[in-house]
Coordinates of C-alpha atoms and ligand atoms in Angstrom, one line a residue:
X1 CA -23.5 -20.4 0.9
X2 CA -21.2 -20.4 3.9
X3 CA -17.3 -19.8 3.3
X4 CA -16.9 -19.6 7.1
X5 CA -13.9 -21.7 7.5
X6 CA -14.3 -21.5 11.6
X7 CA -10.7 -20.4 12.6
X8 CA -10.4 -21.6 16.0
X9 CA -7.2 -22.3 16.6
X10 CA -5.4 -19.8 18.6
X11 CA -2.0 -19.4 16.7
X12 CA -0.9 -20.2 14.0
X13 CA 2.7 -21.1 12.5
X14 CA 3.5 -21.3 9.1
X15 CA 6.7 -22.0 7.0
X16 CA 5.4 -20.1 4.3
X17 CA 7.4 -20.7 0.6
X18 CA 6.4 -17.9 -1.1
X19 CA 6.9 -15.7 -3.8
X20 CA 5.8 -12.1 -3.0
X21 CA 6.3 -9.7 -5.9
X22 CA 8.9 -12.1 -7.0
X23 CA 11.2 -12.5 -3.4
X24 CA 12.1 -14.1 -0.6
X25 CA 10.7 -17.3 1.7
X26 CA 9.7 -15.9 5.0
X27 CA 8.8 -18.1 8.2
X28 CA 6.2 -16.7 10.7
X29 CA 3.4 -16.7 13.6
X30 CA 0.8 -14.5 13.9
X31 CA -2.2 -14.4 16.2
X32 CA -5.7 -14.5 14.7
X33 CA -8.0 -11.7 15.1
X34 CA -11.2 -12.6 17.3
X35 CA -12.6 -12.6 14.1
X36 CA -16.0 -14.4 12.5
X37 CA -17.3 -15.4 15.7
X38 CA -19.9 -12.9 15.5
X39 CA -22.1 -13.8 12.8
X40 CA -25.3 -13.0 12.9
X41 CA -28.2 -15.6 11.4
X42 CA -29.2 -12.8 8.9
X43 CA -25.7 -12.5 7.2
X44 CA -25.7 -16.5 7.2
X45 CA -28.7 -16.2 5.4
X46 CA -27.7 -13.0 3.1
X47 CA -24.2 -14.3 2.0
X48 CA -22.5 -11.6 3.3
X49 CA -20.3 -12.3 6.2
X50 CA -18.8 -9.3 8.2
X51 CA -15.8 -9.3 10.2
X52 CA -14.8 -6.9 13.2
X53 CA -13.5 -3.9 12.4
X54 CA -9.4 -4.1 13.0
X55 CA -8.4 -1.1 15.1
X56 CA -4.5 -0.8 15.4
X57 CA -2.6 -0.2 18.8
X58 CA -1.7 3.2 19.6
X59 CA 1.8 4.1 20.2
X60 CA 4.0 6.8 21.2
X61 CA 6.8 7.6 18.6
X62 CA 9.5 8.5 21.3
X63 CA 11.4 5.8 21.6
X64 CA 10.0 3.4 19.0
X65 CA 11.6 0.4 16.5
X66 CA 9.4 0.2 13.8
X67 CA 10.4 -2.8 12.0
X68 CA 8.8 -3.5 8.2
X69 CA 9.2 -7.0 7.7
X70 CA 6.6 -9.8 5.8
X71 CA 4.1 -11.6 8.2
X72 CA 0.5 -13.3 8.3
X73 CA -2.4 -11.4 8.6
X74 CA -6.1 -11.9 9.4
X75 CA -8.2 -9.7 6.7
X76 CA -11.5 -11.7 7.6
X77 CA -12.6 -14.1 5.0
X78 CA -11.6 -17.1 6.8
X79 CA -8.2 -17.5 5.8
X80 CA -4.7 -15.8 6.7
X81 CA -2.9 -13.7 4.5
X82 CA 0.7 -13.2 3.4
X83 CA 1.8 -9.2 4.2
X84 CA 4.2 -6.7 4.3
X85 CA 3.8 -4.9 7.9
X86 CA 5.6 -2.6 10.2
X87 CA 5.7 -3.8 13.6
X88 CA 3.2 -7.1 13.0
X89 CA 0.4 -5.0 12.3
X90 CA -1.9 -4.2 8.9
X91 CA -2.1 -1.3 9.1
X92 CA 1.0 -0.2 11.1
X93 CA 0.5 1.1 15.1
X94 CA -1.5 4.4 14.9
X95 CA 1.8 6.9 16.5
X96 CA 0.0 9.4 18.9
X97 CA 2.3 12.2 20.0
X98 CA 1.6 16.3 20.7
X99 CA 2.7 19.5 19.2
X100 CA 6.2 19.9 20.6
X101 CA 7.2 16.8 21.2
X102 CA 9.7 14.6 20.2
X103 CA 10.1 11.6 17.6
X104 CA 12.7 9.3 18.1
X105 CA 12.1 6.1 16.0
X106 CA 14.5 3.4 14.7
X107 CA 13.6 2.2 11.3
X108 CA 14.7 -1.5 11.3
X109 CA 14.0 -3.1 7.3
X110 CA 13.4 -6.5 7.3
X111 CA 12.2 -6.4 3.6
X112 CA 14.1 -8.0 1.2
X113 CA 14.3 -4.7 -0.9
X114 CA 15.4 -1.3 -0.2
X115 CA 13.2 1.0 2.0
X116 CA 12.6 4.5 4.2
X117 CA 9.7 5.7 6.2
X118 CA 8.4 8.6 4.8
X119 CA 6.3 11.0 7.4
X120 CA 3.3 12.4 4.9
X121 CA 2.3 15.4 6.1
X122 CA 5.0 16.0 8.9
X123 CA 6.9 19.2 8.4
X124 CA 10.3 18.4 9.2
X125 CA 13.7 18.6 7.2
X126 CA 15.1 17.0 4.9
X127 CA 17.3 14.4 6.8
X128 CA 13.6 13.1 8.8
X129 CA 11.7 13.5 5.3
X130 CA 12.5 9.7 4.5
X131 CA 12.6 10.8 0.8
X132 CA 14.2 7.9 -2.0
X133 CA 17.6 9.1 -2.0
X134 CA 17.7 7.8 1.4
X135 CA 16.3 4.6 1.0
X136 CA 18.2 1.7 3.4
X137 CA 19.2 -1.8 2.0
X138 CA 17.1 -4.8 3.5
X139 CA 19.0 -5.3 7.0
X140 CA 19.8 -1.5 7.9
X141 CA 18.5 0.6 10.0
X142 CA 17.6 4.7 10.4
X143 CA 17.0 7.0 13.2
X144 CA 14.8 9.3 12.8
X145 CA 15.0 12.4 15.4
X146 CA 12.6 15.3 15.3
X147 CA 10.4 17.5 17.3
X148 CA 6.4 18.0 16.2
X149 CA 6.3 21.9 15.8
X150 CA 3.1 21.6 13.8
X151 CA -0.8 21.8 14.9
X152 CA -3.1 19.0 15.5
X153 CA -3.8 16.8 13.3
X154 CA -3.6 13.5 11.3
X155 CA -0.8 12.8 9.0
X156 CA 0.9 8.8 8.3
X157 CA 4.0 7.1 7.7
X158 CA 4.7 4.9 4.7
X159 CA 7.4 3.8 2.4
X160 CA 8.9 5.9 -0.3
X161 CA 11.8 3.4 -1.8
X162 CA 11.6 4.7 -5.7
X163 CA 10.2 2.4 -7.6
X164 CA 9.0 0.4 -4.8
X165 CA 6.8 2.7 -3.0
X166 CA 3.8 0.9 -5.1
X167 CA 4.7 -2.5 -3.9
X168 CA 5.4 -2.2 -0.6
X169 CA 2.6 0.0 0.3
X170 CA -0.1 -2.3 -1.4
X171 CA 1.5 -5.1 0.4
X172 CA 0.2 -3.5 3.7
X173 CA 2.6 -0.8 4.6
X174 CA 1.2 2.4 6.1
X175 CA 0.3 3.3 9.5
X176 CA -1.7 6.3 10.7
X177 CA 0.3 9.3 13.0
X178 CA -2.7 11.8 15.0
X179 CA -1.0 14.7 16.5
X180 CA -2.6 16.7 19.4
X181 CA -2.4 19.9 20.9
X182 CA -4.0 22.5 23.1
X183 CA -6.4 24.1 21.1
X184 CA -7.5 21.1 19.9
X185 CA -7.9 20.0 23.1
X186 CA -10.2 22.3 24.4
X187 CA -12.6 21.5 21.9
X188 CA -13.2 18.0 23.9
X189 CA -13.4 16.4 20.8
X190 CA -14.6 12.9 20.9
X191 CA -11.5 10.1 22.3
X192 CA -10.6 7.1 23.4
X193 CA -12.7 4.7 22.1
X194 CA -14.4 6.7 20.0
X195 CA -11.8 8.5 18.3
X196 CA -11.2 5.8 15.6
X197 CA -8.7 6.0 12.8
X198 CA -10.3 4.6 9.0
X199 CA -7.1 3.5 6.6
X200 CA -9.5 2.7 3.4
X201 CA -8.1 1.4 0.8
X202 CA -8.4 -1.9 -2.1
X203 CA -6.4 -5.0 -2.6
X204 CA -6.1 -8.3 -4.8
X205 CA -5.6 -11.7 -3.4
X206 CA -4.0 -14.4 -5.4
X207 CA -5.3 -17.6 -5.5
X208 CA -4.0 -18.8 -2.3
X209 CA -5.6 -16.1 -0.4
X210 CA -2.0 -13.6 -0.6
X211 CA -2.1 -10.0 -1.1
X212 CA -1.1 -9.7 -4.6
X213 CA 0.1 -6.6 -6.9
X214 CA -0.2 -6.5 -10.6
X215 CA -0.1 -2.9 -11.3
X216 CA 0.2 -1.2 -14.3
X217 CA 1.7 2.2 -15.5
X218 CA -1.8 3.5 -14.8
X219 CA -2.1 2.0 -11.5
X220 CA -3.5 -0.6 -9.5
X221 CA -6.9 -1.1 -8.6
X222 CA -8.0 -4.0 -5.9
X223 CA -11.6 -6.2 -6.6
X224 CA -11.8 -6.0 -2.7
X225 CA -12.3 -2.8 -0.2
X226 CA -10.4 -3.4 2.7
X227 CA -10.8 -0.7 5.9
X228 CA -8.0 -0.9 9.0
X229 CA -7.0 -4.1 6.7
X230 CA -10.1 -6.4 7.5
X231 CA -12.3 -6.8 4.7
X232 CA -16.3 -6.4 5.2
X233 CA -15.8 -5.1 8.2
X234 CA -18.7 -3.9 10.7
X235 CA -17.6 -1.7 13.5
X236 CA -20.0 -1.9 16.8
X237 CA -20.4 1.8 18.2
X238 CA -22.7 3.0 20.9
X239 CA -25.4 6.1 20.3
X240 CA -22.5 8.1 20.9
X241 CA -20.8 11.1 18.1
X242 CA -17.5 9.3 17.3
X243 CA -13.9 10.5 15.5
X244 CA -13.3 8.7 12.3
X245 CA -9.6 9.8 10.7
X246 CA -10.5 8.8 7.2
X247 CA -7.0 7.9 5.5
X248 CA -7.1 6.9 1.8
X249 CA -4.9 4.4 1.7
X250 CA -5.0 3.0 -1.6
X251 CA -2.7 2.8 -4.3
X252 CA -4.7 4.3 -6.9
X253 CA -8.5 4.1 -6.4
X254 CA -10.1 7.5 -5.5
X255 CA -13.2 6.7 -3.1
X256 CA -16.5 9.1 -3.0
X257 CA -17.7 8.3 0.7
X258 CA -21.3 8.6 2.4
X259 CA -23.6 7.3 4.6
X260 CA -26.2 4.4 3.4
X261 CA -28.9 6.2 5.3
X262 CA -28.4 9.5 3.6
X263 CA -27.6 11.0 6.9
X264 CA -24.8 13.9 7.0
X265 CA -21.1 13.4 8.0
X266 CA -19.8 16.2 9.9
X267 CA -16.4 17.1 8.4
X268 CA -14.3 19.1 10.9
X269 CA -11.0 18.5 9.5
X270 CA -8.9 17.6 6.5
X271 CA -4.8 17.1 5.6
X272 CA -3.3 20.3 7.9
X273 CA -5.7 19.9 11.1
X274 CA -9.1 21.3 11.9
X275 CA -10.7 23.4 9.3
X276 CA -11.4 27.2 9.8
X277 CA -15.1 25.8 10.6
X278 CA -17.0 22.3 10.5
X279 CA -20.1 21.4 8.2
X280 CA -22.3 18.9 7.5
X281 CA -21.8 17.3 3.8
X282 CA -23.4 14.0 2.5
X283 CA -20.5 12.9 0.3
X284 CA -16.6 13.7 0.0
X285 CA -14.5 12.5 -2.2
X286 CA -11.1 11.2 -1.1
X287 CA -7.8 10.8 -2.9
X288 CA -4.9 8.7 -2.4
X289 CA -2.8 10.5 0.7
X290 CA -5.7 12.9 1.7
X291 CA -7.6 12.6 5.0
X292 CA -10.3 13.6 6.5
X293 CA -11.4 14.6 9.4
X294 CA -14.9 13.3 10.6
X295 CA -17.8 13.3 13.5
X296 CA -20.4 10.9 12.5
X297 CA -22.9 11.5 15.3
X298 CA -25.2 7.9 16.1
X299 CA -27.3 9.1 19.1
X300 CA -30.4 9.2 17.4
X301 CA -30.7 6.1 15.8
X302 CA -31.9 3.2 17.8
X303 CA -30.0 0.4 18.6
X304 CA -29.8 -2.3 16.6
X305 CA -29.9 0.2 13.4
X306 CA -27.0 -0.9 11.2
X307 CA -25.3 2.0 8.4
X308 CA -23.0 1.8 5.5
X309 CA -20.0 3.7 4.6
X310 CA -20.4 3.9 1.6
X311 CA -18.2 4.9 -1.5
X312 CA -20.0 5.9 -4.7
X313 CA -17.5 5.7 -7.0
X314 CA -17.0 2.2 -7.3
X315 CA -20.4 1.4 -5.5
X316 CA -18.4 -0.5 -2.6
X317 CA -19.8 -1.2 0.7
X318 CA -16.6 -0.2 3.2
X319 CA -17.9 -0.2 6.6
X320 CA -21.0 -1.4 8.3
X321 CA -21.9 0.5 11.7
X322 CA -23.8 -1.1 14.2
X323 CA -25.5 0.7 16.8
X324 CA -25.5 -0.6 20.1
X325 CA -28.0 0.5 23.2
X326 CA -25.3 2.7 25.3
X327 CA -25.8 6.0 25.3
X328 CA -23.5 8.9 25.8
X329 CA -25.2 11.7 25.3
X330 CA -22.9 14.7 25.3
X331 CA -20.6 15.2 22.4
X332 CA -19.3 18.3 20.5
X333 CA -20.8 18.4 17.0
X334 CA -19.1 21.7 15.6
X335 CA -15.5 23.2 15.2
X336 CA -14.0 26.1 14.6
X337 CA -10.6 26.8 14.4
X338 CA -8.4 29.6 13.8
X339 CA -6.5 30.2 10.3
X340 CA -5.0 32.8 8.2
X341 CA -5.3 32.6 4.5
X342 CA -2.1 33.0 2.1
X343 CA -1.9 36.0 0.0
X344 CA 0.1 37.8 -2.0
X345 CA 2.1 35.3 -4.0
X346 CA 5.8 36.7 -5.0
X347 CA 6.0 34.0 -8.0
X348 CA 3.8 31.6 -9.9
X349 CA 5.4 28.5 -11.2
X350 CA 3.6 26.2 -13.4
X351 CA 3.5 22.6 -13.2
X352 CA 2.7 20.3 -15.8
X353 CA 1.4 16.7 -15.0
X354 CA 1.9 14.6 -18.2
X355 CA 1.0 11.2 -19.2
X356 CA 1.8 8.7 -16.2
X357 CA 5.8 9.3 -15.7
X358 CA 6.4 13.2 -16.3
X359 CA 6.6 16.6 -14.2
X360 CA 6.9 19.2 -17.0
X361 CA 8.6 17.0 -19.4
X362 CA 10.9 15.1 -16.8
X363 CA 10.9 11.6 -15.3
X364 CA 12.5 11.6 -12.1
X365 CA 15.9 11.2 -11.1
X366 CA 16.8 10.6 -7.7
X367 CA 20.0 12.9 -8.1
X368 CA 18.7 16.1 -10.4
X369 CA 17.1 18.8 -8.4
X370 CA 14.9 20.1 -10.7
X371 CA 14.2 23.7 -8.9
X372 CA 15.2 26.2 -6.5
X373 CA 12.4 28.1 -4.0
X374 CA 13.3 31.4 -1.7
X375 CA 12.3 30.4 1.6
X376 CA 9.5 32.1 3.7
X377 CA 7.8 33.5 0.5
X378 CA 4.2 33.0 -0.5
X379 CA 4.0 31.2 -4.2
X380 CA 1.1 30.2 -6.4
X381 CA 2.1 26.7 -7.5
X382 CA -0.2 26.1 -10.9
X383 CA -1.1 22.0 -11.5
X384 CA -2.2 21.4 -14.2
X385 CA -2.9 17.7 -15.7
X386 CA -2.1 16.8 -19.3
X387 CA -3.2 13.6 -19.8
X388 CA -4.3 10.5 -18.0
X389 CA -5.9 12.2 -14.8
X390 CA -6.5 11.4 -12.0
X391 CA -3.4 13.0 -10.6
X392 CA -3.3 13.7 -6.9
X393 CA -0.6 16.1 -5.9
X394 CA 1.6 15.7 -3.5
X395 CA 4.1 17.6 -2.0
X396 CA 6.6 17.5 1.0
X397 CA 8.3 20.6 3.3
X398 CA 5.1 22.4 3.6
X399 CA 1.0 22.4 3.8
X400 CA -0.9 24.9 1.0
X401 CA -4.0 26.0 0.7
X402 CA -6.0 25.3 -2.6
X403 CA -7.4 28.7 -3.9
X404 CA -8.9 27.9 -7.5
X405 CA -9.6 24.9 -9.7
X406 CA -10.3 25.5 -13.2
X407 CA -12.0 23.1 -15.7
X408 CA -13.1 19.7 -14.6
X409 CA -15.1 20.0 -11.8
X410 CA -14.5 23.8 -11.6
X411 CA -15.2 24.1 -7.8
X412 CA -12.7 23.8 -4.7
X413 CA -14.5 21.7 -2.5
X414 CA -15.4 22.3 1.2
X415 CA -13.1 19.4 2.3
X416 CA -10.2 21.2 0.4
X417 CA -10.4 24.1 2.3
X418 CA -8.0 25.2 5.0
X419 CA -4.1 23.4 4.9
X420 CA -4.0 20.7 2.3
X421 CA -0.5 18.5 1.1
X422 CA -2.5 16.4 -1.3
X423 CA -4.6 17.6 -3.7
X424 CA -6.6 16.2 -6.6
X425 CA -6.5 16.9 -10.3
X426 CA -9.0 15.0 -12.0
X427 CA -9.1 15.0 -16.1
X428 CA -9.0 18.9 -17.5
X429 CA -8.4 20.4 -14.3
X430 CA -5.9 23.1 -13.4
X431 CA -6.1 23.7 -9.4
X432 CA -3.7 26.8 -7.9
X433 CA -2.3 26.8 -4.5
X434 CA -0.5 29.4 -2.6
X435 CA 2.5 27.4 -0.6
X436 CA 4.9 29.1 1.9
X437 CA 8.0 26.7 2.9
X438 CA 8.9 28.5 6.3
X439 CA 9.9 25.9 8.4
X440 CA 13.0 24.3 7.1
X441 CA 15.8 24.9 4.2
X442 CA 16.4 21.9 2.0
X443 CA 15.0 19.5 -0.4
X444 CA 12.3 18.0 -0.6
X445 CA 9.4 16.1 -3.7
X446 CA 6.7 16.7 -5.3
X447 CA 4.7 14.0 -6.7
X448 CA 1.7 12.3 -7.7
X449 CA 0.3 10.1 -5.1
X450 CA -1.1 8.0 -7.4
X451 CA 1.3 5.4 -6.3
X452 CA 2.4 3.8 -9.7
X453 CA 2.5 7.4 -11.4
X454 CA 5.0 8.0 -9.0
X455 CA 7.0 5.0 -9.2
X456 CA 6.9 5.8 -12.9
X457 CA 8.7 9.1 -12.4
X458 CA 6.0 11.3 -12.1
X459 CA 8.1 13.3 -9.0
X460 CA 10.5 15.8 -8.9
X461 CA 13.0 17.1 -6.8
X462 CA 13.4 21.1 -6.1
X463 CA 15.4 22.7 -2.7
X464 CA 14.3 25.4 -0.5
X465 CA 17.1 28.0 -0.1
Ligands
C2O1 CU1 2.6 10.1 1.0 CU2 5.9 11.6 -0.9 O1 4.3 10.7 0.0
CU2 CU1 4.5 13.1 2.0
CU3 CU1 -0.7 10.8 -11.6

């Protein structure tokens, strides 16, 4: 069975009519990615046909337009898709910027529905947050002005429109944002081309091939795994230790990731930057927002040796890794980093997560602030799910570090330790954090990034005074 429509065309135009999530007609051209003219005679024979690995442009965020608009995308499988993108890209340009530096970035929407960037994981205040009271009408335009002032690491930028947040994300909004700095630096991480950025996530296509969304109040979950937007992708890597920057990506699906071969992954890093220190683990378990950090090191296998990212959960291929003969034989394999843990908390606030809409009895509204917290004091926040887990937690203005989780699995994991802004409450669990908001006054959400929880209310709105 072949399905390989050869694509050879070089461009493409289409006057599309279509009707995406109930809107608009959209006109478009989009180049084709270099894309199944790889194929090897064993995948003809096998059935499975893998497409190369889609590895967005890096850009600087000084001085950027990002425009969301709908275009045409190559996903592999032979046939173009109908998407929702920021600048003509699925997922969005990777922003690359250091510690101290300065974001200046026009938002221009070209949706046909209300939008805002949001920057998860980026401390800044509340006017930069791109939180849904500031949502712009299709047409308008933001500014967005802020220096970096936090450490290395790798945070993204997505819509957060309420209500819409689901839609537009699954439609293929989201881009990855790495943030450098000196002591990062000096650990001559791996770069370049083998620094690579992994947005993993699922999706639905309709029956004419079109990124569809059919979610319900307990989510949305995709038949097809989709990494860096290309489906069944392969990625060609030399015997070299490379830089993945896992992001999941998804709406709702929760992925358990490893290697086919049973070989470690190093995990070095997570949400908040470079963890205290690295270490090797043979699965982690990702939730929607989180990231991780990871050297996956090929210099032993010989070439021609092919491996699967894997995730367990839904038993999904995601990635296939095919070694190459180069071989760069130097290559940093462990990290430390400095940290200093929270203590002390001043006040413990409980939070209950209930059904798929509420925050201690409370759907959200865009215009109640629903708390008040002293800033520059060390709190234990207390999640606690009640009912229709999983719940991953979310919260803007600050990073925390996890300190306890209680039922469920009943362990904080090793790729939860350090600075977290996501974490996960699967059913029966109760996780604490201690949280300090010491950078900026003013208000910011917490939600469940289980994208059509939140859409459903499951958010609220508190200040920081
Ligand atoms: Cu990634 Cu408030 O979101
Ligand atoms: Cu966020
Ligand atoms: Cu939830």
């Amino acid at each position: 069975m072949n399905h390989q429509t050869k694509i050879n065309r070089k461009s493409y135009v289409f006057l599309l009519v279509y009707v995406f999530a109930g809107l608009s007609i959209f006109s478009c051209t989009k180049e084709l990615k270099e894309s199944d003219q790889n194929l090897t005679t064993q995948e003809r024979a096998t059935g499975v046909t893998r497409y190369p690995l889609y590895i967005p442009s890096v850009v600087s965020p000084a001085g950027l337009t990002i425009t969301a608009s709908s275009t045409i995308e190559d996903i592999g499988g032979g046939k173009l898709t109908n998407a929702w993108t920021y600048n003509s890209s699925f997922p969005g340009p990777t922003l690359k910027a250091n510690t101290g530096s300065n974001v200046t970035v026009t938002f221009q929407n070209s949706l046909s529905q209300k939008s805002i960037i949001h920057w998860h994981g980026m401390l800044v205040n509340t006017l930069n947050d791109g939180q849904p009271q500031d949502a712009i009408s299709p047409g308008g335009s933001k500014n967005y002005n802020y220096q970096i002032i936090q450490r290395a690491a790798f945070n993204w930028y997505h819509p957060h429109p309420h209500m819409l947040t689901g839609v537009q994300v699954n439609n293929g909004l989201a881009g990855g944002f790495i943030i450098n700095d000196a002591e990062e630096a000096a650990l001559n991480l791996p770069s370049g081309n083998y620094e690579i950025p992994l947005v993993i996530r699922d999706l639905n296509l309709d029956a004419s091939g079109n990124i569809s969304y059919k979610p319900t109040s307990g989510g949305s979950f995709g038949k097809i795994a989709a990494v860096n937007g290309t489906r069944d992708p392969y990625l060609n890597v030399d015997r070299a230790v490379y830089r993945f920057r896992m992001l999941n990506g998804a709406n709702s699906r929760i992925f358990g990731l490893t290697l086919s071969n049973g070989a470690d992954m190093i995990l070095i890093g997570n949400d908040g930057g470079l963890l205290p220190s690295s270490s090797a683990q043979a699965r982690m378990d990702i939730s929607n927002g989180e990231r991780l950090d990871v050297l996956i090191d090929f210099r032993e296998y010989a070439a021609g040796t092919k491996i699967m990212l894997r995730d367990l959960r839904a038993g999904w291929d995601l990635l296939e890794f095919r070694v190459g003969s180069t071989t760069v034989s130097t290559g940093t394999t462990s990290t430390s980093s400095s940290f200093t843990a929270l203590s002390g908390p001043v006040t413990t606030r409980t939070f209950n997560f209930e059904g798929m809409t509420k925050i201690n009895g409370k759907v959200f509204d865009e215009n109640r602030i629903d708390f008040q917290v002293p800033f520059g004091q060390v709190e234990k926040w207390i999640l606690k799910t009640k009912g229709n887990a999983p719940h991953p937690v979310h919260i803007h203005g600050a990073s925390f570090q996890v300190i306890n989780r209680i039922g469920g699995r009943g362990q904080v994991y090793p790729w939860e330790l350090g600075w977290k802004d996501t974490v996960l409450l699967e059913d029966g669990e109760t996780v604490e954090i201690l949280i300090r908001f010491e950078e900026y006054k003013g208000r910011y959400v917490m939600h469940c990034h289980k994208l059509e929880h939140e859409d459903g209310g499951m958010m609220t709105n508190f200040e920081v005074i």
